[in-house]
Amino acid sequence: MSERWLKGIGVSAGMAVGPAVVVRWALPEVPHRVVPRSQVEKEVRRLRAAVRDVKRHVQELQAKAEDRAGVDEARIFDFQILMLEDKEFLSSVEDLIRENHLTAEKAFEFKALEVRDTWTATGSPQLKDRLTDFAGVAIRVIEHLMHRGADEVWEGITQPSVVVAKEVGPGLTVQLDREHVVGLISEEGTRTSHAAILAHSLGIPAVFGVAGAMERIEPGTMLVMDGTRGTVLLHPTPQEIAEAKTRELGRRALAEQLEAVVDQPAVTVDGVRIVLRGNVDLPDELAAARNHRAEGVGLLRTEFLIMGHSALPSEDDQTEYFRRVGQAFPGHPVVIRTYDLGGDKLPAPFRTQPEPNPQLGWRAIRVCLDRPEIFRTQVRAALRAAAHADIWLMIPLVTRLDEVDRTRAIVSEEAAKLTREGITAAASVPVGVMVETPAAAVLADRLAEISDFLSVGTNDLTQYTLAVDRGNARLADRFHPHDPSVLRLLKMVADAARAAGKPASVCGEMASEPLSAFLLIGLGYETLSVAPPALPLVKWTVRQVSAARARAAAEQALQARTADEVLDLLRLALAEAVDLKLLDPDARLPAGRRAASLKV
Ligand code: PEP
Ligand code: MG
């Protein structure tokens, strides 16, 4: 990319064109000041009043969020309110005022920085979100104590502008007025950060994770921002602005079509019913999965329950979470993936010697079987939740048959124990294998015999088949789930499951993308579990294609020599049914082989 381009993660779709308003929103400089002993209690009272006022303000923001974005989104503010009610934290600030005679703002800043450092040290992505929420509250309280308004940064925006910030919290996002703020760029933040969820609900295009944005973008710089692709263009030419506007029109046309399919069934034109489930990593994603009519959860990741915490989650807490998710999808299954810990994801209670090859190390089911105390707790929670919902259990990184046998034995033993203990629980749950190693794919026929379902994790299956570390940016252009070797394994698994009469699905990222979803249907998968935001697009694609054509394309793909060849022939086949320009305005069909019926 040239010097005029910046790259981040598109977290809320849409194009925005406008001058940059650079916002510096951070903890203010708090002067170090001590007060006479006689004024200490006055400082404590000032602190309490400020916390009370800020709480009222956050409650107002919550009401605004409920109005503008919805009830689920408004719950994002629950955490900020809880923090303002946290007696332990507030009394620690009061103690500091009393012991050191500090001003309320200095004591609050001191304790807030302490919390920030502790949370940062955990490295947990979920706590990172909480940290942004916490910073939002801390800035408000301190600004209030210093008699400054935390929202003043938004004043002075008089024309449609793109806001650029180091970090954006949900409190500021919900106040954005679309007439004035047409786009949001932030150096920090991820797709699942609270500000991203709100920006998405409010329909404000946003690109987060743009490294160097604050340094590179001067106030007033004209910008074209693409919240779908995650790009920012500085100083665009009139032609680039015109192209951006055309692209936005295309996006809106697609968005309208997507909206229309939300309540329609996912059926191909030749009548094959495809089941579309959602992948849920964090509880925040449940709302999107439900709103997009996911038919259950095909991959409920559970690592967040443990990462960033100093203690293991209790059986009751897990039961409550699994039951809540299960009951959010009545009539549909929720597939709990047992802890996929290890590799680079070893939480504090598990610290062991660093491993030379963590991706080939003590991971996933290996950790669970070696540490039955955590595994059994999770199994018991699943069994208990299964008394109230359709809960399935799925084991990650299987490479051997005995891993399934041992898991099944643990499930039976715990079910019997729960009965003996008189605790309400299901007598059993379906146990499935996550096929994400070549070993599991090659053994798929045997695994299908001893399990209740198979689900392919193509992220890891690609990594282990091609021996390409999925997190290594240097190898990114070698990481191809469409490689013919991976396709052969996918086909073997689908065939093995069908022969054994067991359901098979795909829950890796590739299922979330139209071209690959078409391929997977052709390879014989009738259940896909996809990232919740991608559900409408995948359903829209399913409803335009024929399964017979997908099968023919998949046959051809299996004969291809390279991943690029696979992609080319898939594009050609899909273009017979779908206007590819709608999916990607830059889509190009392979030269000289344009399909006659291509609509563009
Ligand atoms: C996969 O490997 O494809 C998968 C879905 O699991 P994760 O991305 O959590 O490893
Ligand atoms: Mg995996």
Coordinates of C-alpha atoms and ligand atoms in Angstrom, one line a residue:
M1 CA 0.0 0.0 0.0
S2 CA 1.2 3.5 -0.8
E3 CA 2.0 6.1 1.8
R4 CA -1.5 7.5 1.5
W5 CA -3.1 4.3 2.7
L6 CA -3.5 3.0 6.3
K7 CA -4.8 -0.4 7.1
G8 CA -6.9 -1.6 10.1
I9 CA -9.8 -3.9 10.8
G10 CA -13.2 -2.9 9.3
V11 CA -15.5 -3.2 12.3
S12 CA -18.6 -1.4 10.9
A13 CA -19.4 -1.6 7.2
G14 CA -19.7 1.4 4.9
M15 CA -17.7 4.2 3.3
A16 CA -17.2 7.6 4.8
V17 CA -15.7 10.7 3.1
G18 CA -14.8 13.8 5.1
P19 CA -12.2 15.8 6.9
A20 CA -10.5 14.3 10.0
V21 CA -11.3 15.6 13.4
V22 CA -8.6 14.3 15.7
V23 CA -9.7 13.6 19.2
R24 CA -7.3 13.3 22.1
W25 CA -9.4 11.5 24.7
A26 CA -7.2 10.3 27.5
L27 CA -6.8 10.5 31.3
P28 CA -6.1 14.2 31.9
E29 CA -2.9 15.4 33.6
V30 CA -3.8 15.5 37.3
P31 CA -1.6 17.9 39.3
H32 CA -0.2 16.3 42.5
R33 CA -1.7 18.3 45.3
V34 CA -2.2 17.5 49.0
V35 CA -4.9 19.1 51.1
P36 CA -4.8 20.1 54.7
R37 CA -6.0 17.4 57.2
S38 CA -9.1 19.5 57.9
Q39 CA -10.2 19.2 54.2
V40 CA -9.8 15.5 53.8
E41 CA -13.4 14.6 54.5
K42 CA -14.5 17.3 52.1
E43 CA -12.4 15.5 49.4
V44 CA -14.1 12.2 50.2
R45 CA -17.5 13.9 49.8
R46 CA -16.4 15.5 46.5
L47 CA -15.4 12.0 45.3
R48 CA -18.7 10.5 46.3
A49 CA -20.7 13.3 44.6
A50 CA -18.6 13.0 41.4
V51 CA -19.1 9.2 41.3
R52 CA -22.8 9.7 41.8
D53 CA -23.1 12.3 39.1
V54 CA -21.1 10.3 36.6
K55 CA -23.2 7.2 37.4
R56 CA -26.3 9.2 36.6
H57 CA -24.7 10.4 33.3
V58 CA -23.8 6.8 32.3
Q59 CA -27.4 5.7 33.1
E60 CA -28.5 8.5 30.7
L61 CA -26.1 7.2 28.1
Q62 CA -27.5 3.7 28.6
A63 CA -31.0 4.9 28.0
K64 CA -29.8 6.7 24.9
A65 CA -28.1 3.5 23.7
E66 CA -31.4 1.6 24.3
D67 CA -33.2 4.1 22.2
R68 CA -30.8 4.3 19.4
A69 CA -29.2 0.8 19.3
G70 CA -31.4 -1.6 21.2
V71 CA -31.7 -3.4 24.6
D72 CA -28.9 -5.8 24.1
E73 CA -26.5 -3.1 23.1
A74 CA -27.5 -0.9 26.0
R75 CA -26.3 -3.7 28.3
I76 CA -22.8 -2.7 27.3
F77 CA -23.1 0.1 29.9
D78 CA -23.9 -2.3 32.7
F79 CA -20.3 -2.9 33.3
Q80 CA -19.5 0.8 33.7
I81 CA -22.3 1.2 36.1
L82 CA -21.1 -1.8 38.1
M83 CA -17.7 -0.2 38.3
L84 CA -19.1 3.0 39.7
E85 CA -20.9 0.9 42.4
D86 CA -17.8 -1.1 43.2
K87 CA -17.5 -0.5 47.0
E88 CA -14.1 -2.2 47.2
F89 CA -12.6 0.1 44.6
L90 CA -14.2 3.2 45.9
S91 CA -13.2 2.6 49.5
S92 CA -9.6 2.0 48.3
V93 CA -9.7 5.5 46.8
E94 CA -11.2 7.0 50.0
D95 CA -8.5 5.3 52.1
L96 CA -5.9 6.9 49.9
I97 CA -7.4 10.3 50.3
R98 CA -7.5 9.9 54.1
E99 CA -4.1 8.3 54.4
N100 CA -2.1 10.6 52.1
H101 CA -4.3 13.7 52.1
L102 CA -4.5 13.6 48.3
T103 CA -7.2 15.4 46.3
A104 CA -10.0 13.2 45.2
E105 CA -8.9 13.4 41.5
K106 CA -5.3 12.5 42.4
A107 CA -6.3 9.5 44.5
F108 CA -8.8 8.3 41.9
E109 CA -6.2 8.6 39.2
F110 CA -3.7 6.7 41.3
K111 CA -6.1 3.8 41.9
A112 CA -7.4 3.8 38.3
L113 CA -3.8 3.5 36.9
E114 CA -3.2 0.6 39.4
V115 CA -6.3 -1.3 38.0
R116 CA -5.2 -0.5 34.4
D117 CA -1.8 -2.0 35.0
T118 CA -3.1 -5.1 36.7
W119 CA -5.6 -5.8 33.9
T120 CA -3.1 -5.0 31.1
A121 CA -0.7 -7.5 32.6
T122 CA -3.2 -10.3 32.0
G123 CA -3.0 -9.8 28.2
S124 CA -6.6 -11.0 27.9
P125 CA -8.5 -9.6 24.9
Q126 CA -11.7 -9.6 26.9
L127 CA -10.2 -7.6 29.7
K128 CA -8.8 -5.2 27.1
D129 CA -12.4 -4.3 26.3
R130 CA -13.2 -3.9 29.9
L131 CA -10.2 -1.7 30.2
T132 CA -11.6 0.7 27.6
D133 CA -14.9 0.8 29.4
F134 CA -13.0 1.4 32.7
A135 CA -10.9 4.2 31.1
G136 CA -14.2 5.8 29.9
V137 CA -15.5 5.9 33.5
A138 CA -12.2 7.0 35.0
I139 CA -11.8 9.9 32.5
R140 CA -15.4 11.1 33.3
V141 CA -14.9 11.0 37.0
I142 CA -11.5 12.8 36.9
E143 CA -12.8 15.4 34.4
H144 CA -15.8 16.0 36.6
L145 CA -13.6 16.5 39.7
M146 CA -11.5 18.9 37.7
H147 CA -14.6 20.7 36.6
R148 CA -14.2 19.8 33.0
G149 CA -16.8 18.2 30.7
A150 CA -15.5 14.9 29.3
D151 CA -17.7 15.3 26.2
E152 CA -16.3 18.6 25.1
V153 CA -14.2 16.9 22.5
W154 CA -17.2 16.5 20.4
E155 CA -18.2 20.1 20.4
G156 CA -17.0 22.1 17.4
I157 CA -17.7 19.4 14.9
T158 CA -19.8 21.4 12.5
Q159 CA -19.6 19.5 9.2
P160 CA -19.7 15.8 8.3
S161 CA -16.4 14.6 9.6
V162 CA -14.4 11.4 10.3
V163 CA -13.4 11.2 14.0
V164 CA -9.9 9.9 14.6
A165 CA -8.9 8.8 18.1
K166 CA -6.4 6.6 19.9
E167 CA -9.2 4.7 21.5
V168 CA -12.9 5.0 21.5
G169 CA -15.2 3.9 24.3
P170 CA -18.9 3.0 24.0
G171 CA -19.9 6.2 26.0
L172 CA -18.6 8.4 23.3
T173 CA -19.8 6.3 20.4
V174 CA -23.4 6.3 21.5
Q175 CA -23.4 10.1 21.5
L176 CA -22.2 10.3 17.9
D177 CA -24.6 12.1 15.7
R178 CA -24.5 10.7 12.2
E179 CA -25.2 14.1 10.7
H180 CA -21.8 15.2 11.9
V181 CA -19.8 12.1 12.4
V182 CA -19.8 10.0 9.3
G183 CA -16.9 7.7 10.2
L184 CA -14.8 6.5 13.1
I185 CA -11.1 5.6 13.1
S186 CA -9.3 4.3 16.1
E187 CA -5.8 3.0 16.8
E188 CA -7.0 0.5 19.4
G189 CA -10.0 -1.7 19.4
T190 CA -11.1 -4.9 17.7
R191 CA -14.2 -6.2 16.0
T192 CA -15.8 -7.2 19.2
S193 CA -14.9 -4.1 21.2
H194 CA -17.9 -2.4 22.7
A195 CA -17.4 0.7 20.7
A196 CA -17.3 -1.4 17.5
I197 CA -20.6 -3.2 18.4
L198 CA -22.3 0.2 19.0
A199 CA -20.9 1.8 15.9
H200 CA -22.2 -1.2 13.9
S201 CA -25.7 -0.9 15.5
L202 CA -25.8 2.9 14.9
G203 CA -24.7 2.4 11.3
I204 CA -21.6 4.5 11.6
P205 CA -18.7 3.1 9.4
A206 CA -15.7 2.3 11.6
V207 CA -12.1 1.1 11.1
F208 CA -10.3 0.1 14.3
G209 CA -6.7 -1.1 15.0
V210 CA -5.2 1.5 12.6
A211 CA -1.6 1.7 13.8
G212 CA -0.1 5.1 13.6
A213 CA -3.4 6.9 12.8
M214 CA -2.9 9.7 15.3
E215 CA 0.6 10.4 14.0
R216 CA -0.2 10.2 10.3
I217 CA -3.6 12.0 10.2
E218 CA -3.4 15.8 10.7
P219 CA -6.6 17.5 11.8
G220 CA -8.6 18.6 8.7
T221 CA -6.9 16.0 6.4
M222 CA -9.5 14.8 3.8
L223 CA -10.1 11.0 4.2
V224 CA -11.9 8.2 2.5
M225 CA -12.6 5.4 5.0
D226 CA -13.8 2.0 4.1
G227 CA -15.4 0.2 7.1
T228 CA -15.9 -3.0 5.1
R229 CA -12.3 -3.5 4.1
G230 CA -10.7 -1.7 7.0
T231 CA -8.8 0.9 4.9
V232 CA -8.2 4.6 5.2
L233 CA -7.1 6.8 2.3
L234 CA -5.5 10.1 3.0
H235 CA -5.8 13.1 0.6
P236 CA -8.1 11.3 -2.0
T237 CA -8.3 12.6 -5.6
P238 CA -11.8 13.6 -6.9
Q239 CA -11.8 10.4 -8.8
E240 CA -11.1 8.3 -5.7
I241 CA -13.9 10.1 -3.9
A242 CA -16.3 9.3 -6.8
E243 CA -15.2 5.7 -6.7
A244 CA -15.8 5.5 -3.0
K245 CA -19.4 6.9 -3.5
T246 CA -20.1 4.3 -6.2
R247 CA -18.8 1.5 -3.9
E248 CA -21.1 2.8 -1.1
L249 CA -24.1 2.6 -3.4
G250 CA -23.2 -1.0 -4.2
R251 CA -22.9 -1.8 -0.6
R252 CA -26.2 -0.3 0.2
A253 CA -27.9 -2.3 -2.6
L254 CA -26.4 -5.5 -1.1
A255 CA -27.4 -4.5 2.4
E256 CA -31.0 -4.1 1.3
Q257 CA -30.9 -7.5 -0.3
L258 CA -29.4 -9.0 2.8
E259 CA -32.0 -7.5 5.1
A260 CA -34.7 -9.1 2.9
V261 CA -33.3 -12.6 3.5
V262 CA -33.0 -12.5 7.3
D263 CA -36.3 -14.2 7.9
Q264 CA -36.1 -16.5 4.8
P265 CA -34.9 -20.1 5.0
A266 CA -31.4 -21.0 3.8
V267 CA -32.4 -23.1 0.8
T268 CA -30.5 -23.4 -2.5
V269 CA -32.4 -22.8 -5.7
D270 CA -32.6 -26.6 -6.2
G271 CA -34.1 -27.1 -2.8
V272 CA -31.2 -28.2 -0.6
R273 CA -31.7 -26.9 3.0
I274 CA -28.5 -25.6 4.5
V275 CA -28.4 -25.1 8.3
L276 CA -26.6 -21.9 9.3
R277 CA -25.3 -21.7 12.9
G278 CA -23.3 -19.0 14.6
N279 CA -19.8 -19.1 16.1
V280 CA -19.7 -17.4 19.5
D281 CA -16.5 -16.5 21.2
L282 CA -17.8 -14.0 23.7
P283 CA -21.2 -13.4 25.3
D284 CA -21.4 -10.1 23.4
E285 CA -21.8 -11.9 20.1
L286 CA -25.0 -13.7 21.2
A287 CA -27.2 -10.8 20.2
A288 CA -25.8 -10.6 16.7
A289 CA -26.2 -14.4 16.3
R290 CA -29.8 -14.2 17.4
N291 CA -30.7 -11.1 15.4
H292 CA -29.4 -12.8 12.3
R293 CA -31.4 -15.9 13.0
A294 CA -28.6 -18.4 13.7
E295 CA -30.0 -21.9 14.0
G296 CA -28.1 -22.5 17.1
V297 CA -24.4 -22.1 18.0
G298 CA -22.1 -24.4 16.0
L299 CA -19.0 -23.4 17.9
L300 CA -19.2 -22.0 21.4
R301 CA -15.6 -21.1 22.3
T302 CA -15.1 -21.3 26.1
E303 CA -11.6 -20.0 26.6
F304 CA -12.8 -16.6 27.7
L305 CA -14.2 -18.2 30.8
I306 CA -10.7 -18.9 32.0
M307 CA -8.3 -16.5 30.1
G308 CA -7.4 -13.4 32.1
H309 CA -8.8 -14.8 35.4
S310 CA -6.7 -15.9 38.3
A311 CA -9.1 -18.6 39.3
L312 CA -10.9 -21.3 37.3
P313 CA -14.6 -20.7 36.6
S314 CA -16.9 -22.6 38.9
E315 CA -19.2 -25.4 37.8
D316 CA -22.2 -23.2 38.7
D317 CA -20.9 -20.2 36.6
Q318 CA -20.3 -22.4 33.6
T319 CA -23.7 -24.1 34.0
E320 CA -25.4 -20.7 34.1
Y321 CA -23.6 -19.5 31.0
F322 CA -24.2 -22.6 29.0
R323 CA -27.8 -22.6 30.0
R324 CA -28.2 -18.9 29.1
V325 CA -26.8 -19.6 25.6
G326 CA -28.8 -22.7 25.2
Q327 CA -32.0 -21.0 26.1
A328 CA -31.2 -18.1 23.7
F329 CA -31.7 -20.6 20.8
P330 CA -34.8 -22.6 21.6
G331 CA -35.2 -25.7 19.4
H332 CA -31.6 -25.5 18.1
P333 CA -28.4 -27.1 19.4
V334 CA -25.6 -25.2 21.1
V335 CA -22.2 -26.9 20.5
I336 CA -19.9 -26.3 23.4
R337 CA -16.3 -26.6 22.4
T338 CA -14.4 -27.9 25.4
Y339 CA -11.4 -25.7 26.5
D340 CA -9.0 -25.2 23.7
L341 CA -6.2 -24.1 26.1
G342 CA -2.5 -24.3 25.5
G343 CA -0.2 -23.2 22.8
D344 CA -0.2 -19.5 23.3
K345 CA -3.3 -19.6 25.4
L346 CA -2.2 -20.9 28.8
P347 CA -4.0 -19.0 31.6
A348 CA -2.4 -18.1 34.9
P349 CA -3.5 -21.3 36.8
F350 CA -1.6 -23.4 34.2
R351 CA 1.7 -21.7 33.9
T352 CA 4.2 -24.3 32.9
Q353 CA 7.6 -24.3 31.1
P354 CA 7.4 -22.4 27.8
E355 CA 7.3 -24.9 24.9
P356 CA 9.5 -24.7 21.9
N357 CA 6.6 -25.5 19.5
P358 CA 3.4 -24.5 21.3
Q359 CA 1.2 -25.2 18.3
L360 CA 2.4 -28.8 18.4
G361 CA 2.5 -28.9 22.2
W362 CA 0.3 -29.3 25.2
R363 CA -3.0 -28.1 23.7
A364 CA -6.7 -28.5 23.8
I365 CA -7.9 -32.0 24.5
R366 CA -4.4 -33.0 25.6
V367 CA -4.5 -30.4 28.4
C368 CA -8.1 -31.4 29.3
L369 CA -7.3 -35.2 29.6
D370 CA -4.2 -34.5 31.6
R371 CA -6.0 -32.1 33.9
P372 CA -9.3 -34.0 34.6
E373 CA -10.3 -31.6 37.4
I374 CA -10.9 -28.7 35.0
F375 CA -12.3 -31.0 32.3
R376 CA -14.7 -32.8 34.6
T377 CA -16.1 -29.5 35.9
Q378 CA -16.8 -28.3 32.4
V379 CA -18.4 -31.6 31.4
R380 CA -20.6 -31.5 34.5
A381 CA -21.7 -27.9 33.6
A382 CA -22.5 -29.0 30.1
L383 CA -24.6 -32.0 31.4
R384 CA -26.4 -29.7 33.9
A385 CA -27.2 -27.1 31.2
A386 CA -28.3 -29.9 28.9
A387 CA -31.3 -30.5 31.3
H388 CA -32.7 -27.2 30.0
A389 CA -31.4 -26.9 26.5
D390 CA -30.1 -28.8 23.5
I391 CA -26.4 -28.9 24.4
W392 CA -23.7 -30.8 22.5
L393 CA -20.1 -31.2 23.4
M394 CA -17.2 -30.9 20.9
I395 CA -13.5 -31.9 21.5
P396 CA -10.8 -29.8 19.8
L397 CA -7.5 -30.9 18.3
V398 CA -8.3 -34.6 18.3
T399 CA -5.6 -36.8 16.8
R400 CA -6.4 -40.2 18.3
L401 CA -9.4 -42.4 18.8
D402 CA -8.7 -42.9 22.5
E403 CA -9.2 -39.2 23.1
V404 CA -12.8 -39.7 22.1
D405 CA -13.2 -42.9 24.1
R406 CA -11.7 -41.2 27.2
T407 CA -13.9 -38.2 26.8
R408 CA -17.0 -40.3 26.5
A409 CA -16.1 -42.2 29.6
I410 CA -15.7 -39.0 31.5
V411 CA -19.1 -37.8 30.3
S412 CA -20.8 -41.1 31.4
E413 CA -19.0 -41.1 34.8
E414 CA -20.0 -37.5 35.5
A415 CA -23.6 -38.0 34.4
A416 CA -23.8 -41.0 36.8
K417 CA -22.2 -38.9 39.6
L418 CA -24.7 -36.1 39.1
T419 CA -27.6 -38.5 39.3
R420 CA -26.2 -40.0 42.5
E421 CA -25.8 -36.5 43.9
G422 CA -29.4 -35.7 43.1
I423 CA -28.4 -32.7 40.8
T424 CA -30.6 -32.0 37.8
A425 CA -28.7 -32.9 34.7
A426 CA -29.1 -34.7 31.4
A427 CA -28.3 -38.4 31.3
S428 CA -25.9 -37.7 28.4
V429 CA -25.0 -35.2 25.7
P430 CA -23.9 -35.8 22.0
V431 CA -20.1 -35.8 21.8
G432 CA -18.5 -34.7 18.6
V433 CA -15.0 -34.4 17.2
M434 CA -13.6 -31.2 15.9
V435 CA -11.6 -32.3 12.8
E436 CA -8.7 -29.9 12.7
T437 CA -5.6 -32.1 12.2
P438 CA -4.7 -34.2 9.2
A439 CA -4.7 -37.2 11.6
A440 CA -8.4 -36.7 12.4
A441 CA -9.3 -36.1 8.8
V442 CA -7.6 -39.3 7.7
L443 CA -9.3 -41.2 10.6
A444 CA -12.6 -39.5 10.0
D445 CA -14.4 -42.8 9.2
R446 CA -13.3 -44.4 12.5
L447 CA -14.0 -41.2 14.4
A448 CA -17.4 -40.9 12.9
E449 CA -18.2 -44.4 14.2
I450 CA -17.4 -43.5 17.8
S451 CA -18.7 -40.0 17.9
D452 CA -22.1 -38.3 17.4
F453 CA -21.0 -35.6 14.9
L454 CA -18.0 -34.1 13.2
S455 CA -17.2 -30.4 12.7
V456 CA -14.2 -29.3 10.7
G457 CA -12.1 -26.4 12.1
T458 CA -10.5 -25.3 8.9
N459 CA -8.3 -22.7 10.6
D460 CA -6.2 -25.3 12.3
L461 CA -6.8 -28.0 9.6
T462 CA -5.1 -25.6 7.1
Q463 CA -2.3 -24.7 9.6
Y464 CA -1.4 -28.4 10.2
T465 CA -1.9 -29.7 6.7
L466 CA 0.2 -27.0 5.1
A467 CA 2.6 -26.7 8.0
V468 CA 2.0 -22.9 8.0
D469 CA 1.6 -21.1 11.3
R470 CA -1.8 -19.4 11.1
G471 CA -0.6 -16.5 13.2
N472 CA 2.6 -15.8 11.2
A473 CA 2.1 -12.7 9.1
R474 CA 5.2 -13.6 7.0
L475 CA 3.5 -16.7 5.8
A476 CA 0.0 -15.2 5.4
D477 CA 0.0 -15.7 1.6
R478 CA 0.8 -19.4 2.1
F479 CA -2.1 -19.9 4.4
H480 CA -4.8 -21.2 2.0
P481 CA -7.8 -23.2 3.1
H482 CA -8.5 -23.6 -0.6
D483 CA -5.3 -25.5 -1.2
P484 CA -6.2 -28.8 -3.0
S485 CA -4.6 -30.8 -0.1
V486 CA -7.1 -29.2 2.4
L487 CA -10.0 -29.7 -0.1
R488 CA -9.2 -33.5 -0.3
L489 CA -9.3 -33.7 3.5
L490 CA -12.6 -31.8 3.6
K491 CA -14.1 -34.2 1.1
M492 CA -12.8 -37.2 3.0
V493 CA -14.5 -36.0 6.2
A494 CA -17.8 -35.2 4.5
D495 CA -17.9 -38.6 2.8
A496 CA -16.9 -40.4 6.0
A497 CA -19.6 -38.7 8.0
R498 CA -22.2 -39.4 5.3
A499 CA -21.2 -43.1 5.1
A500 CA -21.5 -43.4 8.9
G501 CA -24.9 -41.5 8.9
K502 CA -23.5 -38.8 11.2
P503 CA -23.9 -35.0 10.8
A504 CA -20.8 -33.1 9.6
S505 CA -20.4 -29.3 9.6
V506 CA -17.6 -26.7 9.0
C507 CA -17.0 -24.1 11.7
G508 CA -13.7 -22.6 10.6
E509 CA -13.5 -19.1 9.3
M510 CA -13.8 -20.1 5.6
A511 CA -17.5 -21.0 6.1
S512 CA -18.2 -17.3 6.7
E513 CA -17.2 -16.3 3.2
P514 CA -19.5 -16.7 0.2
L515 CA -17.1 -18.2 -2.2
S516 CA -16.0 -20.8 0.3
A517 CA -19.5 -21.5 1.5
F518 CA -20.4 -22.4 -2.1
L519 CA -17.4 -24.7 -2.3
L520 CA -18.3 -26.4 1.1
I521 CA -21.9 -27.0 0.0
G522 CA -20.4 -28.6 -3.2
L523 CA -18.1 -30.8 -1.0
G524 CA -21.2 -32.1 0.8
Y525 CA -21.6 -29.9 3.9
E526 CA -25.1 -29.0 4.7
T527 CA -24.4 -27.3 8.0
L528 CA -22.1 -24.3 8.3
S529 CA -21.3 -22.4 11.5
V530 CA -20.2 -18.8 10.7
A531 CA -19.2 -15.5 12.4
P532 CA -22.5 -13.9 13.3
P533 CA -22.1 -10.7 11.2
A534 CA -21.6 -12.9 8.1
L535 CA -24.8 -14.9 8.6
P536 CA -27.0 -12.7 6.2
L537 CA -24.4 -12.7 3.4
V538 CA -23.9 -16.5 3.6
K539 CA -27.6 -17.1 3.6
W540 CA -28.1 -14.7 0.7
T541 CA -25.4 -16.7 -1.2
V542 CA -27.0 -20.0 -0.4
R543 CA -30.4 -18.8 -1.7
Q544 CA -28.9 -17.9 -5.1
V545 CA -26.9 -21.0 -5.9
S546 CA -27.7 -24.5 -6.9
A547 CA -26.2 -27.3 -4.9
A548 CA -25.8 -29.4 -8.1
R549 CA -23.7 -26.6 -9.6
A550 CA -21.7 -26.3 -6.3
R551 CA -21.0 -30.0 -6.5
A552 CA -19.8 -29.7 -10.1
A553 CA -17.5 -26.8 -9.0
A554 CA -16.2 -28.7 -6.1
E555 CA -15.4 -31.7 -8.3
Q556 CA -13.4 -29.4 -10.6
A557 CA -11.7 -27.8 -7.5
L558 CA -10.5 -31.2 -6.3
Q559 CA -8.7 -31.6 -9.7
A560 CA -7.1 -28.2 -9.5
R561 CA -3.3 -27.8 -9.1
T562 CA -3.2 -24.7 -6.9
A563 CA -5.3 -22.7 -4.5
D564 CA -5.4 -19.8 -7.0
E565 CA -6.8 -22.2 -9.6
V566 CA -9.4 -23.3 -7.1
L567 CA -10.4 -19.7 -6.4
D568 CA -10.6 -18.8 -10.1
L569 CA -12.9 -21.6 -11.0
L570 CA -15.1 -21.0 -8.0
R571 CA -15.4 -17.3 -9.0
L572 CA -16.4 -18.4 -12.5
A573 CA -19.0 -20.9 -11.2
L574 CA -20.4 -18.5 -8.6
A575 CA -20.7 -15.7 -11.2
E576 CA -23.3 -17.7 -13.0
A577 CA -25.6 -17.2 -10.1
V578 CA -24.4 -14.2 -8.2
D579 CA -23.4 -10.7 -9.1
L580 CA -19.9 -10.8 -7.9
K581 CA -19.5 -7.1 -8.2
L582 CA -22.0 -6.8 -5.3
L583 CA -19.7 -8.9 -3.1
D584 CA -16.6 -7.2 -4.2
P585 CA -16.6 -4.2 -6.5
D586 CA -13.0 -5.0 -7.5
A587 CA -13.7 -8.7 -8.3
R588 CA -12.1 -9.7 -11.5
L589 CA -12.9 -13.0 -13.3
P590 CA -9.9 -14.9 -14.8
A591 CA -9.0 -13.2 -18.1
G592 CA -10.5 -14.7 -21.3
R593 CA -12.9 -17.0 -19.4
R594 CA -15.7 -14.7 -18.5
A595 CA -19.0 -16.5 -17.9
A596 CA -21.6 -15.4 -20.5
S597 CA -24.2 -14.8 -17.8
L598 CA -22.0 -12.5 -15.7
K599 CA -24.2 -9.6 -14.8
V600 CA -21.6 -6.9 -14.6
Ligands
PEP1 C1 -10.5 -23.8 13.7 O1 -9.4 -24.2 14.0 O2 -10.9 -23.8 12.5 C2 -11.4 -23.3 14.7 C3 -12.7 -23.0 14.4 O3 -11.0 -23.2 16.0 P1 -10.1 -22.0 16.5 O4 -10.1 -20.9 15.4 O5 -10.7 -21.5 17.8 O6 -8.8 -22.6 16.7
MG2 MG -8.9 -24.7 16.1

